[in-house]
PDB file of C-alpha atoms in Angstrom:
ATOM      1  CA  UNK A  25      76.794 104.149 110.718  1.00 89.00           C
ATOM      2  CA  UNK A  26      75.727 104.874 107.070  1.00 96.00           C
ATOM      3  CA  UNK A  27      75.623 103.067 104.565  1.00 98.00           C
ATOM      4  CA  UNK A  28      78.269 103.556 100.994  1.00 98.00           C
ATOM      5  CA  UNK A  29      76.975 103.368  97.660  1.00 98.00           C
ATOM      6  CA  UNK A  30      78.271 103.184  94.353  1.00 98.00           C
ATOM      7  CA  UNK A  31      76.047 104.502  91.537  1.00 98.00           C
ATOM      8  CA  UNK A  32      77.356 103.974  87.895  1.00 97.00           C
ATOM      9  CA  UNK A  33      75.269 105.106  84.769  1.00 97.00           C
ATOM     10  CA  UNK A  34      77.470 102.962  82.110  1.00 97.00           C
ATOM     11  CA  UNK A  35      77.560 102.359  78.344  1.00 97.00           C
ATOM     12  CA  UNK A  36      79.129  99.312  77.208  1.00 97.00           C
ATOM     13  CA  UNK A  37      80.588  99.148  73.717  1.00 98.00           C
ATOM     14  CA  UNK A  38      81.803  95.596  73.568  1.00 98.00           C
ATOM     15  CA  UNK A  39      79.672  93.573  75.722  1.00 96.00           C
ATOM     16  CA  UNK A  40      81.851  89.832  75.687  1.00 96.00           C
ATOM     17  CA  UNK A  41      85.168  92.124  76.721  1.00 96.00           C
ATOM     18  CA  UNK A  42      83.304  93.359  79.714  1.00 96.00           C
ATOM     19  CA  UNK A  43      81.634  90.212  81.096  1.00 96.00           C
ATOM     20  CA  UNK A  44      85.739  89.977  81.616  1.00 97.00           C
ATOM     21  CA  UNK A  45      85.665  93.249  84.351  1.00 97.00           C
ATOM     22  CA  UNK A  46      82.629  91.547  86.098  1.00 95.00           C
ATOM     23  CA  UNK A  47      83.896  88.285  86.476  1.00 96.00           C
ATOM     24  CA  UNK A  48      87.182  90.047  87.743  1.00 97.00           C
ATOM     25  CA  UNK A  49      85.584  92.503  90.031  1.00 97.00           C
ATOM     26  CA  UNK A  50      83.797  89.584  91.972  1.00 97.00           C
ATOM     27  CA  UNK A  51      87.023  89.427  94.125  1.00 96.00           C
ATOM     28  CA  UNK A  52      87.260  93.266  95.438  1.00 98.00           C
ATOM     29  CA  UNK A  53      83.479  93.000  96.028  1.00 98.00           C
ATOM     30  CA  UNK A  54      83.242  90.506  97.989  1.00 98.00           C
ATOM     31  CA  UNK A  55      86.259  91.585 100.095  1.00 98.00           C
ATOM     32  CA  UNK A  56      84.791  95.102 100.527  1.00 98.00           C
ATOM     33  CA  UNK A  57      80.932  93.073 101.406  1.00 98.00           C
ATOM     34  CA  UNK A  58      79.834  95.057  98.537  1.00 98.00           C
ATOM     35  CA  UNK A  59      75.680  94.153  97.737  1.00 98.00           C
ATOM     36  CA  UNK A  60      74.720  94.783  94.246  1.00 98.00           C
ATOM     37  CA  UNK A  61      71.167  96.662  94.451  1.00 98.00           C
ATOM     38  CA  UNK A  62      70.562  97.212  90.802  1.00 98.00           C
ATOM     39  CA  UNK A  63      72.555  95.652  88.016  1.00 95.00           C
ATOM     40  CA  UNK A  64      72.050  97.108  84.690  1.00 90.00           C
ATOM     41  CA  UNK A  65      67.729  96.057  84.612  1.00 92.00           C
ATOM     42  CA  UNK A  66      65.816  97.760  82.856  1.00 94.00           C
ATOM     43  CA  UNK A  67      65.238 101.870  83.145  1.00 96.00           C
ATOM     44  CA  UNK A  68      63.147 104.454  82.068  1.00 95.00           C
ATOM     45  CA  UNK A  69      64.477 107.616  81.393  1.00 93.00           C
ATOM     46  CA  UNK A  70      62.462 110.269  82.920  1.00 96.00           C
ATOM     47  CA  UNK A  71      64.851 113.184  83.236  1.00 96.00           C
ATOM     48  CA  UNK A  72      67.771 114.655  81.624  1.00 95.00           C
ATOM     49  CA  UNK A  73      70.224 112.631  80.041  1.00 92.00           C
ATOM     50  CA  UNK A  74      71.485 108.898  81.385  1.00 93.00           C
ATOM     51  CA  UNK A  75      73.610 106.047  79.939  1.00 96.00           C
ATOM     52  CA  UNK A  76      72.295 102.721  78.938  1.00 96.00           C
ATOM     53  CA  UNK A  77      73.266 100.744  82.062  1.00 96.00           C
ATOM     54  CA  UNK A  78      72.817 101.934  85.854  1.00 97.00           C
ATOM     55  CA  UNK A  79      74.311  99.984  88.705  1.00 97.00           C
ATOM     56  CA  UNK A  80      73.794 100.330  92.589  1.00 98.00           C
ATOM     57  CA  UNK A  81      76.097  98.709  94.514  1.00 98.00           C
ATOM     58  CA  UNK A  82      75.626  99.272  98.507  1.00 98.00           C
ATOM     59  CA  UNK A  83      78.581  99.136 100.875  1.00 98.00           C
ATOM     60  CA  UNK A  84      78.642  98.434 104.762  1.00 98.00           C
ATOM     61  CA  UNK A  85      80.297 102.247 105.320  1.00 98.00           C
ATOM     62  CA  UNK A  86      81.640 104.794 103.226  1.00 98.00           C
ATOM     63  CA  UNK A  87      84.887 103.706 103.733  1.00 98.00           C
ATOM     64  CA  UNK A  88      84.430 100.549 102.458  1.00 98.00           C
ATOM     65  CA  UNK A  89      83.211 101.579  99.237  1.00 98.00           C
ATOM     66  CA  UNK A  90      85.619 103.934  98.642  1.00 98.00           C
ATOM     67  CA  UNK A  91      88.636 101.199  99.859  1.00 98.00           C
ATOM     68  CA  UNK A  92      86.719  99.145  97.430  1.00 98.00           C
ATOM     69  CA  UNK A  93      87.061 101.116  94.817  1.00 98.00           C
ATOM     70  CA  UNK A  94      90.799 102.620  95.537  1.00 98.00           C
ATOM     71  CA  UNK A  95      91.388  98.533  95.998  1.00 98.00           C
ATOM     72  CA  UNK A  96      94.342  96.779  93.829  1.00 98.00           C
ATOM     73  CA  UNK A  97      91.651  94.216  93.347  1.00 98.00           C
ATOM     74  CA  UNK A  98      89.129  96.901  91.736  1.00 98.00           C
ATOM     75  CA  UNK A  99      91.926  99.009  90.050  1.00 98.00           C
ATOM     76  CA  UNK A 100      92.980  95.934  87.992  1.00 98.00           C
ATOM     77  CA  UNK A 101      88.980  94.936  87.314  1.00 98.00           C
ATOM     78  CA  UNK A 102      88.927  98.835  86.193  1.00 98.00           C
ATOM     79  CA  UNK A 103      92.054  98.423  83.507  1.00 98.00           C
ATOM     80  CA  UNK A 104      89.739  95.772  82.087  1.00 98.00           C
ATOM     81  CA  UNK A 105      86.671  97.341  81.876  1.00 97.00           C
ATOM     82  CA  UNK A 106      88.115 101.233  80.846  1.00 98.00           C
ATOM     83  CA  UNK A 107      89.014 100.318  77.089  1.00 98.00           C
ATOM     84  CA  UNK A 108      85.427  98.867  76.463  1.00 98.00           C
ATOM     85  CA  UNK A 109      82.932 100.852  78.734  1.00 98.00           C
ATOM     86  CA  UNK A 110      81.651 104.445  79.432  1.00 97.00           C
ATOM     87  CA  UNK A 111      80.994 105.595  82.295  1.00 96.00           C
ATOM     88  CA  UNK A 112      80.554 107.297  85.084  1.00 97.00           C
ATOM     89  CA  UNK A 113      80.882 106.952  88.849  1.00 97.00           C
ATOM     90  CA  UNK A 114      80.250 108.589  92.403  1.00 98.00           C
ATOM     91  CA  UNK A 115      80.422 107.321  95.404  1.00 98.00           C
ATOM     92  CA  UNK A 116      78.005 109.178  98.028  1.00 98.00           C
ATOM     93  CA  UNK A 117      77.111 108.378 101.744  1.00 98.00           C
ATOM     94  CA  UNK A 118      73.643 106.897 102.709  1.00 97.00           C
ATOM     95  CA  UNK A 119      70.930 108.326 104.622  1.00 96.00           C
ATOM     96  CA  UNK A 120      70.027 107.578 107.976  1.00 92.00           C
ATOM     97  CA  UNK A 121      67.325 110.281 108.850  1.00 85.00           C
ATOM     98  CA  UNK A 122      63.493 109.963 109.083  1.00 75.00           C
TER      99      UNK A 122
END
């Protein structure tokens, strides 16, 4: 079975109001066995236009990643991070080919 993924490009406007989100979205992730692949490191921009932050966050299915993020647990992690954050979001399917 594939893998999930989230991948977030992200600009954060007030950086001590969102170390509030991650410390609250700990709980949903770890429910959901979310792994955090990259985590805002450094980037280069090489093409077309991008946010300052870009996060990776693999998922054991699909499903989990989207129950994840449709989660109370996320949605009230999200209400924090919304007021102080840009962003945006997609969750796609992995591949499993050659």
């Amino acid at each position: 079975m594939a893998k999930g993924y989230w991948v977030a490009h992200v600009d954060v406007h007030d950086p001590q109001a969102y170390e509030a989100y991650r410390a609250a979205n700990a709980a949903a992730f770890a429910k959901y066995g979310a792994r955090f692949l990259v985590r805002g490191a450094p980037q280069t921009q090489v093409e077309g236009a991008c946010r300052a932050r870009t996060v990776v966050i693999e998922f054991p299915d699909l499903q989990a990643a989207h129950d994840c993020y449709n989660s109370p647990e996320y949605q009230a992690a999200k209400a924090l991070r919304d007021p102080v954050s840009t962003g945006d979001c997609l969750i796609v399917e992995g591949y499993e080919g050659v």
